[in-house]
Short mmCIF file of C-alpha atoms in Angstrom, two decimals:
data_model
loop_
_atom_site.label_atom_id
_atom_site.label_comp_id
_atom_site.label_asym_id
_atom_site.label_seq_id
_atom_site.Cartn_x
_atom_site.Cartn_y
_atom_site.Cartn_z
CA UNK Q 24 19.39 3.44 -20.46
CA UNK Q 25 15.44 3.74 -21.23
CA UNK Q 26 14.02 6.68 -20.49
CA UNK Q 27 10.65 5.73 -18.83
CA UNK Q 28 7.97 8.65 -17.03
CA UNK Q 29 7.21 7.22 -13.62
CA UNK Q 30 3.79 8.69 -12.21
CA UNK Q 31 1.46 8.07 -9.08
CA UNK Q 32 -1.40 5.35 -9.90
CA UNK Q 33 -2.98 6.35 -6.54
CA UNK Q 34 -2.66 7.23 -2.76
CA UNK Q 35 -3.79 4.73 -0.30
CA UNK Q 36 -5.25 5.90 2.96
CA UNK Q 37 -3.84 2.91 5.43
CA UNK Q 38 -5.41 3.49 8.48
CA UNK Q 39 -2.08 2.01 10.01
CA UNK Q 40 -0.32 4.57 11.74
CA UNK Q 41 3.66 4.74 10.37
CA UNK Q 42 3.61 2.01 8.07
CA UNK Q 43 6.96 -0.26 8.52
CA UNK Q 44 6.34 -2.85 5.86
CA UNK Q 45 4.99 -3.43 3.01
CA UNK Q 46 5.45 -6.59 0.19
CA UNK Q 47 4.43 -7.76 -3.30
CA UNK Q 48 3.29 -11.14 -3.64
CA UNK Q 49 4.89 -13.47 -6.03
CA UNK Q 50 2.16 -12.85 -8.59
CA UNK Q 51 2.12 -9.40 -8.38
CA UNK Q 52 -1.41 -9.30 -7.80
CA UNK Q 53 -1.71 -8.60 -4.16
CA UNK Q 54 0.40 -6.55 -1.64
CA UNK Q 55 0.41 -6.20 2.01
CA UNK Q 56 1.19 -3.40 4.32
CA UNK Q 57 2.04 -3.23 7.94
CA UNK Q 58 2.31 -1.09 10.38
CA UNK Q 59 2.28 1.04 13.30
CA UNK Q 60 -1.43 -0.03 14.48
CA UNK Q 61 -0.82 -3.98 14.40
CA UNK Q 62 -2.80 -5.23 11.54
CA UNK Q 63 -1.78 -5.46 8.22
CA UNK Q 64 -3.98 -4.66 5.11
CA UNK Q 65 -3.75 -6.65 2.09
CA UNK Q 66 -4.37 -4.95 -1.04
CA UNK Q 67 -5.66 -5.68 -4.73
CA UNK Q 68 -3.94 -4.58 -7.61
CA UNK Q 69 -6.40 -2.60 -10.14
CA UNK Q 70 -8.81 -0.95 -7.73
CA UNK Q 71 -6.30 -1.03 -4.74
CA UNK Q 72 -8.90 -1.83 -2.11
CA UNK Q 73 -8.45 -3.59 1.12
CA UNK Q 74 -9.25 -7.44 0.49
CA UNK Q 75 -8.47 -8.27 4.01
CA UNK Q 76 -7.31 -6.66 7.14
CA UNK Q 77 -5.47 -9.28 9.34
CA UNK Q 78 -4.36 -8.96 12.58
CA UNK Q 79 -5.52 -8.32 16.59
CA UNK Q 80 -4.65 -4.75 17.62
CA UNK Q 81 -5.87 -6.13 20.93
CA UNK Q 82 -3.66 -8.35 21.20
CA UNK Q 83 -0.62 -6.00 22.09
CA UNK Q 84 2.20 -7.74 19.79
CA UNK Q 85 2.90 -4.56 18.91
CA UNK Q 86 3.41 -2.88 15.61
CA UNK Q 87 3.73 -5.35 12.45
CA UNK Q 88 7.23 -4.70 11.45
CA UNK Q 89 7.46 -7.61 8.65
CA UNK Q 90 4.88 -9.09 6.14
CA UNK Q 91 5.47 -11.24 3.54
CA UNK Q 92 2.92 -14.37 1.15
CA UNK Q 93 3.86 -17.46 -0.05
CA UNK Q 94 4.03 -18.64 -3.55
CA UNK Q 95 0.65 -18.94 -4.19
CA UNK Q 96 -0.61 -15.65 -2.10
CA UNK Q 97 -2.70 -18.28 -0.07
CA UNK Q 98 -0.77 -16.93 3.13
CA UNK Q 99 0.27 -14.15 4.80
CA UNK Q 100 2.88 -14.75 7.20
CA UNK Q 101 3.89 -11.45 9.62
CA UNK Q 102 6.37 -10.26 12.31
CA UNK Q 103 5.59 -8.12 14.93
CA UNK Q 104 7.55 -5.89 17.49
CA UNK Q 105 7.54 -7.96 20.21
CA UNK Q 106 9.09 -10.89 18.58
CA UNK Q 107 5.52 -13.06 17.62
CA UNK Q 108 4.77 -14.26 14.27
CA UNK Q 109 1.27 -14.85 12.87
CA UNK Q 110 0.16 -16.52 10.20
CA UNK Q 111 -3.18 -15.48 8.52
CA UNK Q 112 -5.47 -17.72 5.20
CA UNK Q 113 -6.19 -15.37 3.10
CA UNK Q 114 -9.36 -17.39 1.65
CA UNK Q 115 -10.77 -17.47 5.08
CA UNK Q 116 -9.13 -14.21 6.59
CA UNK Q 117 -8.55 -16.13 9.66
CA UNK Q 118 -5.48 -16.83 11.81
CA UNK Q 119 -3.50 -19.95 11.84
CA UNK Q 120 -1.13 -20.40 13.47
CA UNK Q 121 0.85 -18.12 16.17
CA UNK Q 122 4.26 -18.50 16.75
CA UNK Q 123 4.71 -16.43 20.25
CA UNK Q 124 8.20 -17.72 21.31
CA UNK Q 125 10.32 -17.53 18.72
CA UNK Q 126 12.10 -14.28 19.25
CA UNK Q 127 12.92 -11.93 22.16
CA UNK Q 128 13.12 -8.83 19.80
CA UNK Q 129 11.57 -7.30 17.10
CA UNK Q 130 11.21 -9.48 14.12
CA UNK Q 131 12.79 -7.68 11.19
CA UNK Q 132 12.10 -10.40 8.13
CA UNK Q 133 10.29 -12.67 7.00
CA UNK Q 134 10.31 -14.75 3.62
CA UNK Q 135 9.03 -17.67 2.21
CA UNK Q 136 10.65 -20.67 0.62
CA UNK Q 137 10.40 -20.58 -2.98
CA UNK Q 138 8.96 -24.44 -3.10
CA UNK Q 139 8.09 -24.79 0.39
CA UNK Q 140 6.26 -24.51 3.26
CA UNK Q 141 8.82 -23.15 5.33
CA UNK Q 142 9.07 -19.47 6.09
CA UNK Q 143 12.83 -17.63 7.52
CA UNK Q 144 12.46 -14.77 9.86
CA UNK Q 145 15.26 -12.55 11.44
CA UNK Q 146 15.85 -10.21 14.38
CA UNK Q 147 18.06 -8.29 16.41
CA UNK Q 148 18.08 -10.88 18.99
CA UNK Q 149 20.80 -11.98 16.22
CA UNK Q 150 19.15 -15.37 15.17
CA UNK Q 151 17.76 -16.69 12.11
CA UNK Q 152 14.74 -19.39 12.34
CA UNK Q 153 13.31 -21.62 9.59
CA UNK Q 154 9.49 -22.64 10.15
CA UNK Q 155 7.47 -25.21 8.97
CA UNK Q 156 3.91 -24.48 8.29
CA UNK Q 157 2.90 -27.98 7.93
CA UNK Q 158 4.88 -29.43 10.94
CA UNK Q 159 3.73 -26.44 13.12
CA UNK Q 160 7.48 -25.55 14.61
CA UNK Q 161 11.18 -24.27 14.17
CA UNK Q 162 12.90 -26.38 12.18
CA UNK Q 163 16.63 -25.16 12.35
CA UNK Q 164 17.66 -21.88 14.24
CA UNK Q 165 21.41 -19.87 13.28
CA UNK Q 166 23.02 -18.04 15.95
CA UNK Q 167 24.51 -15.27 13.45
CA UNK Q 168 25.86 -13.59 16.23
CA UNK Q 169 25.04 -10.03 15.55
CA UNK Q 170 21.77 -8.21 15.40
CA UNK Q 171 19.82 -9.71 12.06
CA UNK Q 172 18.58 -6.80 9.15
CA UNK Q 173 17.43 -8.96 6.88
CA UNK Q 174 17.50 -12.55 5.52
CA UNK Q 175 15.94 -14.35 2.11
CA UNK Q 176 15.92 -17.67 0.46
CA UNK Q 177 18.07 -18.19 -2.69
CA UNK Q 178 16.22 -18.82 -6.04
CA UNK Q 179 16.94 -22.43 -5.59
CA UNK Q 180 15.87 -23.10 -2.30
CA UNK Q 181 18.67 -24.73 -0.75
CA UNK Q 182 20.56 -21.83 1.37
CA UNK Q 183 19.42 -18.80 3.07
CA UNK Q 184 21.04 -15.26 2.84
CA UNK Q 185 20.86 -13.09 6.24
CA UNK Q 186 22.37 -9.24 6.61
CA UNK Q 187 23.68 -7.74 9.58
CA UNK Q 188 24.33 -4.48 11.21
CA UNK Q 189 27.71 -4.84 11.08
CA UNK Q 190 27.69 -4.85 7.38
CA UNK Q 191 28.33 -8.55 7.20
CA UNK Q 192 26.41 -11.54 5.23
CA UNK Q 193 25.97 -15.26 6.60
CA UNK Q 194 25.37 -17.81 3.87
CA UNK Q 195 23.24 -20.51 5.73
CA UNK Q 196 23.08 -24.03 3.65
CA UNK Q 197 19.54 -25.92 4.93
CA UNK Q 198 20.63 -29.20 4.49
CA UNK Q 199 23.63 -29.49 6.46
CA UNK Q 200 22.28 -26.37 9.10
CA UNK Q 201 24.96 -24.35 9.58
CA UNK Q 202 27.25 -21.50 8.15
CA UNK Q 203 28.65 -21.52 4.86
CA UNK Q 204 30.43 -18.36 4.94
CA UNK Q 205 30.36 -15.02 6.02
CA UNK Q 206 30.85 -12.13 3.01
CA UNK Q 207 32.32 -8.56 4.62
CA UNK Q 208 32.31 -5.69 1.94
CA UNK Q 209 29.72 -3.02 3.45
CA UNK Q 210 30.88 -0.76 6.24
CA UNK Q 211 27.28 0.09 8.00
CA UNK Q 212 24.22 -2.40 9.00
CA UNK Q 213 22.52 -4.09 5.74
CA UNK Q 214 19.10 -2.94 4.83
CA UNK Q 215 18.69 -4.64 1.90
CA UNK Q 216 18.97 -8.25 0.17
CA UNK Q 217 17.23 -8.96 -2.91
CA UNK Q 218 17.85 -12.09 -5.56
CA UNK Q 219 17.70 -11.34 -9.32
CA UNK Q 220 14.20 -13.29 -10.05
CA UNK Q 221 15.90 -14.85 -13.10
CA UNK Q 222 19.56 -15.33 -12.26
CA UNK Q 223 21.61 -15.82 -9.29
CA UNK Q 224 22.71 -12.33 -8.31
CA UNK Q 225 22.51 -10.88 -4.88
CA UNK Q 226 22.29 -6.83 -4.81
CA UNK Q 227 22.71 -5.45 -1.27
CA UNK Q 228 21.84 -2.48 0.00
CA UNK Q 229 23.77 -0.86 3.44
CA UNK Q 230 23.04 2.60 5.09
CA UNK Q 231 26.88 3.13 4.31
CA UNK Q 232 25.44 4.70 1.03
CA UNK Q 233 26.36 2.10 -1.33
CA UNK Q 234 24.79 -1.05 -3.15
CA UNK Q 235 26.42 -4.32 -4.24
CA UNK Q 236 25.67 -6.58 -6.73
CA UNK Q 237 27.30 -10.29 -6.32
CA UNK Q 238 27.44 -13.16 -8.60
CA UNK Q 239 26.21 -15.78 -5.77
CA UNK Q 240 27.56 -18.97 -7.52
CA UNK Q 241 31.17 -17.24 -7.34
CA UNK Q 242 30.60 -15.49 -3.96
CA UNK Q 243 32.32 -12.34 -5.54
CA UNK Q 244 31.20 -8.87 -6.31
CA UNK Q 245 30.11 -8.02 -10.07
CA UNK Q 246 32.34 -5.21 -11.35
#
């Protein structure tokens, strides 16, 4: 193992309340952070100033509990507490679109296709819906049955990954819109999914104190 000294760059002074969010964009150059206030701030790597603060306090969605860009950090699509989803330009810091109907709980994800303009998003409600940005609506929504953690798009773009609080994981193929199979390992609600950015291996984090790692094309856990 490499020994490596991990310091603080810098402190950021949000402005947000408790923060509940906060994501990398694909090129590593810009972050966002959301939050307790109902904005989110999207910062600059280097100088870590605010580029852009998106968002309507006024308009009582509640706190921003999901954030996430798409491919080209162009976009900035976020969840809020009261189940809406906006989505914000980034070149023109102005709002989109406004998805107010989607959910009747807290949205806990969201995340964008890898080639795409669809976004996923996933709440407690226990459904998982797949947007289109250029067609303006749902596309497909999964019942999964159980209150939704998390979800993410494979690598490859053709099935979706969603975690539950019962531990479980639904496999969701986009082509054929349904359920490809349910994984049970973890004991307590999934926190966690995140895809290897150069392979296709799924670690997962659960709040019963352990992680996974699984080799996705076998749908088996790495020993």
């Amino acid at each position: 193992m490499v020994n490596r000294k991990v310091h603080k760059v810098q402190e950021l002074e949000a402005d947000q309340g408790k923060i509940f969010c906060a994501r990398w964009g694909k090129t590593g150059q810009l972050f966002a952070s959301g939050g307790q206030a109902g904005h989110v701030n999207v910062w600059r790597l280097g100088r870590f100033d605010i580029v852009a603060r998106l968002g309507n306090p006024a308009a009582l969605d509640g706190p921003v509990t999901s954030a996430t860009f798409d491919t080209v950090e162009e976009t900035c699509v976020f969840g809020s507490g009261r189940g809406t989803i906006k989505v914000w330009d980034l070149t023109t810091s102005k709002q989109k679109l406004s998805f107010d109907r989607g959910h009747s709980m807290c949205v806990t994800h969201v995340d964008f296709h890898p080639f795409s303009t669809f976004f996923c998003s996933g709440s407690p409600d226990g459904s998982v819906h797949v947007w289109d940005l250029r067609k303006q609506k749902c596309l497909q929504q999964y019942k999964q049955g159980t209150p939704v953690t998390t979800a993410v798009f494979t690598p490859d773009g053709r099935s979706l990954v969603s975690g539950s609080k019962d531990g479980s994981i639904s496999v969701w193929d986009l082509t054929a819109g349904k359920r490809l199979t349910k994984l049970g390992h973890h004991k307590q609600p999934i926190v966690a999914l995140t895809f290897h950015p150069s392979d296709i291996v799924l670690a997962v984090a659960s709040q019963d104190c352990t992680m996974t790692c699984w080799d996705f094309g076998q749908l088996s856990i790495i020993s």
